[in-house]
Structures are given as C-alpha cells and as structure tokens.
mmCIF file of N, CA and C in Angstrom:
data_model
loop_
_atom_site.group_PDB
_atom_site.id
_atom_site.type_symbol
_atom_site.label_atom_id
_atom_site.label_comp_id
_atom_site.label_asym_id
_atom_site.label_seq_id
_atom_site.Cartn_x
_atom_site.Cartn_y
_atom_site.Cartn_z
ATOM 1 N N PRO A 1 -17.061 -78.032 -19.628
ATOM 2 C CA PRO A 1 -17.896 -79.050 -20.260
ATOM 3 C C PRO A 1 -18.863 -78.437 -21.275
ATOM 4 N N ARG A 2 -19.210 -79.227 -22.237
ATOM 5 C CA ARG A 2 -20.170 -78.795 -23.253
ATOM 6 C C ARG A 2 -21.565 -78.701 -22.650
ATOM 7 N N ALA A 3 -22.419 -77.991 -23.347
ATOM 8 C CA ALA A 3 -23.818 -77.895 -22.937
ATOM 9 C C ALA A 3 -24.473 -79.265 -23.090
ATOM 10 N N LEU A 4 -25.376 -79.583 -22.169
ATOM 11 C CA LEU A 4 -26.031 -80.886 -22.150
ATOM 12 C C LEU A 4 -27.498 -80.697 -21.792
ATOM 13 N N LEU A 5 -28.383 -81.129 -22.667
ATOM 14 C CA LEU A 5 -29.822 -81.059 -22.426
ATOM 15 C C LEU A 5 -30.406 -82.444 -22.650
ATOM 16 N N MET A 6 -31.095 -82.980 -21.636
ATOM 17 C CA MET A 6 -31.684 -84.311 -21.727
ATOM 18 C C MET A 6 -33.207 -84.193 -21.745
ATOM 19 N N PHE A 7 -33.825 -84.939 -22.638
ATOM 20 C CA PHE A 7 -35.279 -85.021 -22.689
ATOM 21 C C PHE A 7 -35.710 -86.400 -22.220
ATOM 22 N N GLY A 8 -36.858 -86.466 -21.561
ATOM 23 C CA GLY A 8 -37.373 -87.744 -21.096
ATOM 24 C C GLY A 8 -38.869 -87.839 -21.316
ATOM 25 N N ASN A 9 -39.364 -89.071 -21.226
ATOM 26 C CA ASN A 9 -40.784 -89.346 -21.358
ATOM 27 C C ASN A 9 -41.132 -90.461 -20.376
ATOM 28 N N PRO A 10 -41.664 -90.117 -19.193
ATOM 29 C CA PRO A 10 -41.924 -91.129 -18.170
ATOM 30 C C PRO A 10 -43.047 -92.103 -18.507
ATOM 31 N N ASP A 11 -43.739 -91.903 -19.618
ATOM 32 C CA ASP A 11 -44.792 -92.838 -20.007
ATOM 33 C C ASP A 11 -44.230 -94.202 -20.405
ATOM 34 N N TYR A 12 -42.953 -94.259 -20.684
ATOM 35 C CA TYR A 12 -42.303 -95.505 -21.092
ATOM 36 C C TYR A 12 -41.340 -95.915 -19.987
ATOM 37 N N GLU A 13 -41.788 -96.823 -19.134
ATOM 38 C CA GLU A 13 -41.022 -97.193 -17.939
ATOM 39 C C GLU A 13 -39.603 -97.635 -18.271
ATOM 40 N N TRP A 14 -39.423 -98.317 -19.383
ATOM 41 C CA TRP A 14 -38.102 -98.835 -19.746
ATOM 42 C C TRP A 14 -37.107 -97.739 -20.096
ATOM 43 N N LEU A 15 -37.566 -96.483 -20.235
ATOM 44 C CA LEU A 15 -36.636 -95.374 -20.446
ATOM 45 C C LEU A 15 -35.964 -94.951 -19.138
ATOM 46 N N ALA A 16 -36.499 -95.423 -18.013
ATOM 47 C CA ALA A 16 -35.909 -95.200 -16.684
ATOM 48 C C ALA A 16 -35.687 -93.717 -16.384
ATOM 49 N N ASP A 17 -36.705 -92.904 -16.628
ATOM 50 C CA ASP A 17 -36.551 -91.468 -16.410
ATOM 51 C C ASP A 17 -36.292 -91.057 -14.967
ATOM 52 N N PRO A 18 -36.781 -91.786 -13.935
ATOM 53 C CA PRO A 18 -36.368 -91.395 -12.581
ATOM 54 C C PRO A 18 -34.848 -91.429 -12.411
ATOM 55 N N SER A 19 -34.190 -92.447 -12.943
ATOM 56 C CA SER A 19 -32.723 -92.490 -12.840
ATOM 57 C C SER A 19 -32.095 -91.408 -13.712
ATOM 58 N N GLY A 20 -32.728 -91.096 -14.830
ATOM 59 C CA GLY A 20 -32.233 -90.010 -15.671
ATOM 60 C C GLY A 20 -32.315 -88.672 -14.963
ATOM 61 N N GLN A 21 -33.419 -88.450 -14.239
ATOM 62 C CA GLN A 21 -33.560 -87.195 -13.503
ATOM 63 C C GLN A 21 -32.520 -87.100 -12.391
ATOM 64 N N VAL A 22 -32.303 -88.184 -11.655
ATOM 65 C CA VAL A 22 -31.283 -88.183 -10.598
ATOM 66 C C VAL A 22 -29.907 -87.936 -11.211
ATOM 67 N N SER A 23 -29.606 -88.598 -12.315
ATOM 68 C CA SER A 23 -28.303 -88.432 -12.972
ATOM 69 C C SER A 23 -28.096 -87.003 -13.451
ATOM 70 N N MET A 24 -29.126 -86.421 -14.044
ATOM 71 C CA MET A 24 -28.990 -85.054 -14.538
ATOM 72 C C MET A 24 -28.911 -84.045 -13.401
ATOM 73 N N ALA A 25 -29.625 -84.289 -12.309
ATOM 74 C CA ALA A 25 -29.519 -83.394 -11.152
ATOM 75 C C ALA A 25 -28.111 -83.464 -10.570
ATOM 76 N N ALA A 26 -27.540 -84.663 -10.533
ATOM 77 C CA ALA A 26 -26.158 -84.809 -10.061
ATOM 78 C C ALA A 26 -25.190 -84.127 -11.030
ATOM 79 N N ALA A 27 -25.426 -84.277 -12.321
ATOM 80 C CA ALA A 27 -24.571 -83.614 -13.315
ATOM 81 C C ALA A 27 -24.655 -82.099 -13.160
ATOM 82 N N ARG A 28 -25.857 -81.585 -12.901
ATOM 83 C CA ARG A 28 -26.010 -80.136 -12.685
ATOM 84 C C ARG A 28 -25.208 -79.680 -11.475
ATOM 85 N N ALA A 29 -25.131 -80.515 -10.438
ATOM 86 C CA ALA A 29 -24.330 -80.157 -9.259
ATOM 87 C C ALA A 29 -22.861 -80.002 -9.643
ATOM 88 N N VAL A 30 -22.380 -80.866 -10.524
ATOM 89 C CA VAL A 30 -20.993 -80.762 -11.000
ATOM 90 C C VAL A 30 -20.829 -79.490 -11.832
ATOM 91 N N TYR A 31 -21.739 -79.263 -12.760
ATOM 92 C CA TYR A 31 -21.681 -78.050 -13.583
ATOM 93 C C TYR A 31 -21.731 -76.808 -12.690
ATOM 94 N N LYS A 32 -22.570 -76.844 -11.643
ATOM 95 C CA LYS A 32 -22.675 -75.711 -10.718
ATOM 96 C C LYS A 32 -21.343 -75.457 -10.020
ATOM 97 N N ALA A 33 -20.643 -76.525 -9.644
ATOM 98 C CA ALA A 33 -19.337 -76.373 -8.994
ATOM 99 C C ALA A 33 -18.352 -75.642 -9.904
ATOM 100 N N PHE A 34 -18.519 -75.783 -11.208
ATOM 101 C CA PHE A 34 -17.672 -75.092 -12.179
ATOM 102 C C PHE A 34 -18.228 -73.716 -12.557
ATOM 103 N N GLY A 35 -19.385 -73.356 -11.989
ATOM 104 C CA GLY A 35 -19.985 -72.062 -12.285
ATOM 105 C C GLY A 35 -20.698 -71.992 -13.619
ATOM 106 N N ILE A 36 -21.080 -73.145 -14.171
ATOM 107 C CA ILE A 36 -21.724 -73.181 -15.488
ATOM 108 C C ILE A 36 -23.007 -74.015 -15.459
ATOM 109 N N GLU A 37 -23.738 -73.909 -14.373
ATOM 110 C CA GLU A 37 -24.954 -74.690 -14.172
ATOM 111 C C GLU A 37 -25.964 -74.509 -15.307
ATOM 112 N N ASP A 38 -25.945 -73.342 -15.945
ATOM 113 C CA ASP A 38 -26.900 -73.067 -17.017
ATOM 114 C C ASP A 38 -26.594 -73.828 -18.305
ATOM 115 N N ARG A 39 -25.525 -74.585 -18.330
ATOM 116 C CA ARG A 39 -25.194 -75.411 -19.506
ATOM 117 C C ARG A 39 -25.731 -76.832 -19.389
ATOM 118 N N CYS A 40 -26.388 -77.156 -18.291
ATOM 119 C CA CYS A 40 -26.861 -78.521 -18.053
ATOM 120 C C CYS A 40 -28.327 -78.474 -17.644
ATOM 121 N N GLY A 41 -29.188 -79.106 -18.435
ATOM 122 C CA GLY A 41 -30.602 -79.078 -18.112
ATOM 123 C C GLY A 41 -31.324 -80.339 -18.534
ATOM 124 N N TYR A 42 -32.553 -80.450 -18.048
ATOM 125 C CA TYR A 42 -33.383 -81.588 -18.438
ATOM 126 C C TYR A 42 -34.844 -81.173 -18.488
ATOM 127 N N SER A 43 -35.581 -81.870 -19.335
ATOM 128 C CA SER A 43 -37.014 -81.664 -19.488
ATOM 129 C C SER A 43 -37.647 -83.043 -19.627
ATOM 130 N N ILE A 44 -38.378 -83.448 -18.603
ATOM 131 C CA ILE A 44 -38.990 -84.782 -18.570
ATOM 132 C C ILE A 44 -40.503 -84.597 -18.509
ATOM 133 N N GLU A 45 -41.160 -85.009 -19.569
ATOM 134 C CA GLU A 45 -42.593 -84.788 -19.684
ATOM 135 C C GLU A 45 -43.221 -85.922 -20.481
ATOM 136 N N GLY A 46 -44.359 -86.384 -20.035
ATOM 137 C CA GLY A 46 -45.040 -87.481 -20.709
ATOM 138 C C GLY A 46 -46.175 -87.021 -21.604
ATOM 139 N N LYS A 47 -47.023 -87.975 -21.920
ATOM 140 C CA LYS A 47 -48.212 -87.758 -22.742
ATOM 141 C C LYS A 47 -47.887 -87.440 -24.198
ATOM 142 N N HIS A 48 -46.853 -88.111 -24.714
ATOM 143 C CA HIS A 48 -46.537 -88.012 -26.141
ATOM 144 C C HIS A 48 -45.868 -89.307 -26.568
ATOM 145 N N GLY A 49 -45.785 -89.533 -27.859
ATOM 146 C CA GLY A 49 -45.221 -90.766 -28.379
ATOM 147 C C GLY A 49 -43.734 -90.906 -28.094
ATOM 148 N N HIS A 50 -43.275 -92.129 -28.129
ATOM 149 C CA HIS A 50 -41.853 -92.409 -27.929
ATOM 150 C C HIS A 50 -41.042 -91.782 -29.062
ATOM 151 N N CYS A 51 -39.889 -91.236 -28.723
ATOM 152 C CA CYS A 51 -38.987 -90.591 -29.689
ATOM 153 C C CYS A 51 -39.642 -89.408 -30.394
ATOM 154 N N GLN A 52 -40.558 -88.750 -29.720
ATOM 155 C CA GLN A 52 -41.180 -87.542 -30.254
ATOM 156 C C GLN A 52 -40.931 -86.402 -29.282
ATOM 157 N N LEU A 53 -40.778 -85.214 -29.807
ATOM 158 C CA LEU A 53 -40.615 -84.029 -28.975
ATOM 159 C C LEU A 53 -41.900 -83.216 -29.067
ATOM 160 N N PRO A 54 -42.662 -83.150 -27.958
ATOM 161 C CA PRO A 54 -43.902 -82.380 -28.011
ATOM 162 C C PRO A 54 -43.618 -80.878 -28.032
ATOM 163 N N LYS A 55 -44.563 -80.119 -28.530
ATOM 164 C CA LYS A 55 -44.388 -78.665 -28.610
ATOM 165 C C LYS A 55 -44.116 -78.048 -27.247
ATOM 166 N N SER A 56 -44.612 -78.681 -26.188
ATOM 167 C CA SER A 56 -44.403 -78.138 -24.841
ATOM 168 C C SER A 56 -42.930 -78.163 -24.429
ATOM 169 N N GLN A 57 -42.099 -78.954 -25.129
ATOM 170 C CA GLN A 57 -40.668 -79.009 -24.820
ATOM 171 C C GLN A 57 -39.826 -78.199 -25.817
ATOM 172 N N TYR A 58 -40.463 -77.587 -26.793
ATOM 173 C CA TYR A 58 -39.723 -76.758 -27.754
ATOM 174 C C TYR A 58 -38.951 -75.619 -27.090
ATOM 175 N N PRO A 59 -39.529 -74.923 -26.092
ATOM 176 C CA PRO A 59 -38.792 -73.790 -25.514
ATOM 177 C C PRO A 59 -37.417 -74.168 -24.956
ATOM 178 N N GLU A 60 -37.312 -75.322 -24.302
ATOM 179 C CA GLU A 60 -36.009 -75.747 -23.767
ATOM 180 C C GLU A 60 -35.026 -76.005 -24.905
ATOM 181 N N LEU A 61 -35.485 -76.725 -25.926
ATOM 182 C CA LEU A 61 -34.624 -77.027 -27.064
ATOM 183 C C LEU A 61 -34.199 -75.751 -27.787
ATOM 184 N N GLU A 62 -35.151 -74.876 -28.042
ATOM 185 C CA GLU A 62 -34.843 -73.636 -28.750
ATOM 186 C C GLU A 62 -33.867 -72.766 -27.969
ATOM 187 N N ALA A 63 -34.014 -72.729 -26.638
ATOM 188 C CA ALA A 63 -33.091 -71.932 -25.818
ATOM 189 C C ALA A 63 -31.667 -72.462 -25.935
ATOM 190 N N PHE A 64 -31.494 -73.785 -25.852
ATOM 191 C CA PHE A 64 -30.150 -74.363 -25.952
ATOM 192 C C PHE A 64 -29.566 -74.156 -27.353
ATOM 193 N N ILE A 65 -30.386 -74.297 -28.384
ATOM 194 C CA ILE A 65 -29.905 -74.053 -29.753
ATOM 195 C C ILE A 65 -29.492 -72.592 -29.911
ATOM 196 N N ASP A 66 -30.359 -71.686 -29.458
ATOM 197 C CA ASP A 66 -30.051 -70.254 -29.585
ATOM 198 C C ASP A 66 -28.745 -69.899 -28.885
ATOM 199 N N ARG A 67 -28.582 -70.382 -27.682
ATOM 200 C CA ARG A 67 -27.409 -69.977 -26.901
ATOM 201 C C ARG A 67 -26.140 -70.705 -27.307
ATOM 202 N N PHE A 68 -26.206 -72.027 -27.403
ATOM 203 C CA PHE A 68 -24.973 -72.798 -27.547
ATOM 204 C C PHE A 68 -24.608 -73.155 -28.986
ATOM 205 N N LEU A 69 -25.553 -73.109 -29.897
ATOM 206 C CA LEU A 69 -25.226 -73.346 -31.305
ATOM 207 C C LEU A 69 -25.170 -72.043 -32.102
ATOM 208 N N LEU A 70 -26.065 -71.112 -31.778
ATOM 209 C CA LEU A 70 -26.118 -69.856 -32.519
ATOM 210 C C LEU A 70 -25.399 -68.714 -31.806
ATOM 211 N N GLY A 71 -24.979 -68.941 -30.552
ATOM 212 C CA GLY A 71 -24.184 -67.958 -29.818
ATOM 213 C C GLY A 71 -24.928 -66.716 -29.360
ATOM 214 N N ARG A 72 -26.235 -66.800 -29.253
ATOM 215 C CA ARG A 72 -27.012 -65.638 -28.805
ATOM 216 C C ARG A 72 -26.856 -65.461 -27.296
ATOM 217 N N GLN A 73 -26.585 -64.253 -26.879
ATOM 218 C CA GLN A 73 -26.409 -63.940 -25.460
ATOM 219 C C GLN A 73 -27.760 -63.614 -24.821
ATOM 220 N N GLY A 74 -27.824 -63.751 -23.509
ATOM 221 C CA GLY A 74 -29.028 -63.386 -22.775
ATOM 222 C C GLY A 74 -30.160 -64.384 -22.867
ATOM 223 N N VAL A 75 -29.885 -65.589 -23.340
ATOM 224 C CA VAL A 75 -30.911 -66.622 -23.451
ATOM 225 C C VAL A 75 -30.904 -67.442 -22.162
ATOM 226 N N ASP A 76 -32.071 -67.594 -21.539
ATOM 227 C CA ASP A 76 -32.175 -68.343 -20.284
ATOM 228 C C ASP A 76 -32.176 -69.843 -20.571
ATOM 229 N N THR A 77 -31.143 -70.534 -20.126
ATOM 230 C CA THR A 77 -31.047 -71.980 -20.336
ATOM 231 C C THR A 77 -31.103 -72.748 -19.022
ATOM 232 N N HIS A 78 -31.588 -72.117 -17.956
ATOM 233 C CA HIS A 78 -31.795 -72.841 -16.698
ATOM 234 C C HIS A 78 -33.053 -73.688 -16.862
ATOM 235 N N CYS A 79 -32.895 -74.986 -16.910
ATOM 236 C CA CYS A 79 -34.019 -75.872 -17.186
ATOM 237 C C CYS A 79 -33.924 -77.133 -16.335
ATOM 238 N N THR A 80 -34.873 -77.286 -15.429
ATOM 239 C CA THR A 80 -34.984 -78.512 -14.639
ATOM 240 C C THR A 80 -36.463 -78.872 -14.542
ATOM 241 N N LYS A 81 -37.073 -79.057 -15.671
ATOM 242 C CA LYS A 81 -38.511 -79.316 -15.751
ATOM 243 C C LYS A 81 -38.769 -80.818 -15.725
ATOM 244 N N SER A 82 -39.689 -81.240 -14.853
ATOM 245 C CA SER A 82 -40.003 -82.658 -14.784
ATOM 246 C C SER A 82 -41.417 -82.870 -14.276
ATOM 247 N N SER A 83 -42.127 -83.804 -14.898
ATOM 248 C CA SER A 83 -43.451 -84.182 -14.419
ATOM 249 C C SER A 83 -43.352 -85.277 -13.360
ATOM 250 N N LEU A 84 -42.148 -85.750 -13.093
ATOM 251 C CA LEU A 84 -41.934 -86.749 -12.050
ATOM 252 C C LEU A 84 -41.935 -86.073 -10.689
ATOM 253 N N GLU A 85 -42.104 -86.870 -9.655
ATOM 254 C CA GLU A 85 -42.032 -86.314 -8.305
ATOM 255 C C GLU A 85 -40.639 -85.736 -8.072
ATOM 256 N N ASN A 86 -40.532 -84.832 -7.138
ATOM 257 C CA ASN A 86 -39.243 -84.233 -6.814
ATOM 258 C C ASN A 86 -38.367 -85.297 -6.154
ATOM 259 N N LEU A 87 -37.407 -85.795 -6.867
ATOM 260 C CA LEU A 87 -36.552 -86.871 -6.367
ATOM 261 C C LEU A 87 -35.404 -86.305 -5.543
ATOM 262 N N ASP A 88 -35.124 -86.941 -4.411
ATOM 263 C CA ASP A 88 -34.038 -86.511 -3.532
ATOM 264 C C ASP A 88 -32.740 -87.156 -4.008
ATOM 265 N N ILE A 89 -31.806 -86.330 -4.477
ATOM 266 C CA ILE A 89 -30.551 -86.884 -4.990
ATOM 267 C C ILE A 89 -29.473 -86.986 -3.922
ATOM 268 N N SER A 90 -29.760 -86.525 -2.703
ATOM 269 C CA SER A 90 -28.717 -86.508 -1.671
ATOM 270 C C SER A 90 -28.164 -87.907 -1.397
ATOM 271 N N ARG A 91 -28.994 -88.926 -1.500
ATOM 272 C CA ARG A 91 -28.510 -90.295 -1.279
ATOM 273 C C ARG A 91 -27.379 -90.642 -2.241
ATOM 274 N N TRP A 92 -27.447 -90.108 -3.430
ATOM 275 C CA TRP A 92 -26.497 -90.458 -4.473
ATOM 276 C C TRP A 92 -25.241 -89.600 -4.465
ATOM 277 N N ILE A 93 -25.323 -88.406 -3.856
ATOM 278 C CA ILE A 93 -24.159 -87.514 -3.918
ATOM 279 C C ILE A 93 -23.616 -87.097 -2.558
ATOM 280 N N SER A 94 -24.235 -87.528 -1.465
ATOM 281 C CA SER A 94 -23.820 -87.064 -0.139
ATOM 282 C C SER A 94 -22.381 -87.443 0.194
ATOM 283 N N TRP A 95 -21.849 -88.473 -0.406
ATOM 284 C CA TRP A 95 -20.476 -88.912 -0.115
ATOM 285 C C TRP A 95 -19.434 -88.160 -0.932
ATOM 286 N N TRP A 96 -19.843 -87.343 -1.886
ATOM 287 C CA TRP A 96 -18.885 -86.638 -2.744
ATOM 288 C C TRP A 96 -17.875 -85.870 -1.906
ATOM 289 N N GLY A 97 -16.639 -85.977 -2.258
ATOM 290 C CA GLY A 97 -15.570 -85.268 -1.563
ATOM 291 C C GLY A 97 -15.045 -85.986 -0.344
ATOM 292 N N SER A 98 -15.634 -87.124 0.008
ATOM 293 C CA SER A 98 -15.208 -87.848 1.208
ATOM 294 C C SER A 98 -14.240 -88.981 0.895
ATOM 295 N N ASN A 99 -14.061 -89.303 -0.380
ATOM 296 C CA ASN A 99 -13.248 -90.451 -0.800
ATOM 297 C C ASN A 99 -13.793 -91.768 -0.269
ATOM 298 N N LYS A 100 -15.073 -91.785 0.118
ATOM 299 C CA LYS A 100 -15.733 -93.006 0.594
ATOM 300 C C LYS A 100 -17.050 -93.162 -0.163
ATOM 301 N N PRO A 101 -16.995 -93.732 -1.365
ATOM 302 C CA PRO A 101 -18.208 -93.842 -2.179
ATOM 303 C C PRO A 101 -19.175 -94.903 -1.657
ATOM 304 N N VAL A 102 -19.938 -94.523 -0.648
ATOM 305 C CA VAL A 102 -20.898 -95.436 -0.039
ATOM 306 C C VAL A 102 -22.276 -94.785 -0.104
ATOM 307 N N LEU A 103 -23.239 -95.518 -0.608
ATOM 308 C CA LEU A 103 -24.596 -94.991 -0.682
ATOM 309 C C LEU A 103 -25.248 -95.018 0.689
ATOM 310 N N ALA A 104 -25.970 -93.971 0.990
ATOM 311 C CA ALA A 104 -26.757 -93.944 2.221
ATOM 312 C C ALA A 104 -27.895 -94.947 2.080
ATOM 313 N N PRO A 105 -28.403 -95.479 3.201
ATOM 314 C CA PRO A 105 -29.511 -96.437 3.115
ATOM 315 C C PRO A 105 -30.756 -95.802 2.505
ATOM 316 N N MET A 106 -31.568 -96.628 1.885
ATOM 317 C CA MET A 106 -32.839 -96.151 1.325
ATOM 318 C C MET A 106 -33.729 -95.686 2.476
ATOM 319 N N PRO A 107 -34.487 -94.609 2.266
ATOM 320 C CA PRO A 107 -35.380 -94.120 3.344
ATOM 321 C C PRO A 107 -36.523 -95.072 3.590
#
C-alpha cells in the first residue's frame, strides 16, 4: 500500500476526528500486518483554522514528503499524534479474522 498520512482538527466537530482516529489506528494495524506500519500515520491537533496546517504539524508532513516523495532513507515516519483521548479500537477490530463481523457492545 501507498503511504498514507491523515491530518485532523478536533475543534470542528463535523470533521468527526474521533472516527478518523479509530479508522487510522485500524488502518495502521493492517499496515503493521504487512510489515509497513511506518507508511501509515495521523496527526490530529486543534487550535487552528479549518483547512489550515499549523507549524506544529509540519514535522509529520515533512517526514512523509522526505521519505515517500523524495526517497530519503532513515526518516522516521512513525506518527500517531493526537490531542484526542486515547480511543480504544478493539471494539472495531476484535472480530478480524473470525469471519463474523459483529461489533462488541459499547462499554
């Protein structure tokens, strides 16, 4: 799979960043199964305007550009930065591999 970096801004509820974080954490689990977890990352941070990238998120973007567009080796692209609470994704992925896609009850 190609490299994938998602940015979020939880200040705008309609962007649904909690679901984005769960989705990206699940995607990272898939990438990890293929041994390429460093190609999938996310950076979710608020306190900036909609559709703007604050300077605090430049390092994640620059790392992905350096490694995957410019081909520079040795660039750390492990990124799971979020200002949201640590969301438990097990409810969404615990059935994987069972052929029974059933969500566990909400806690």
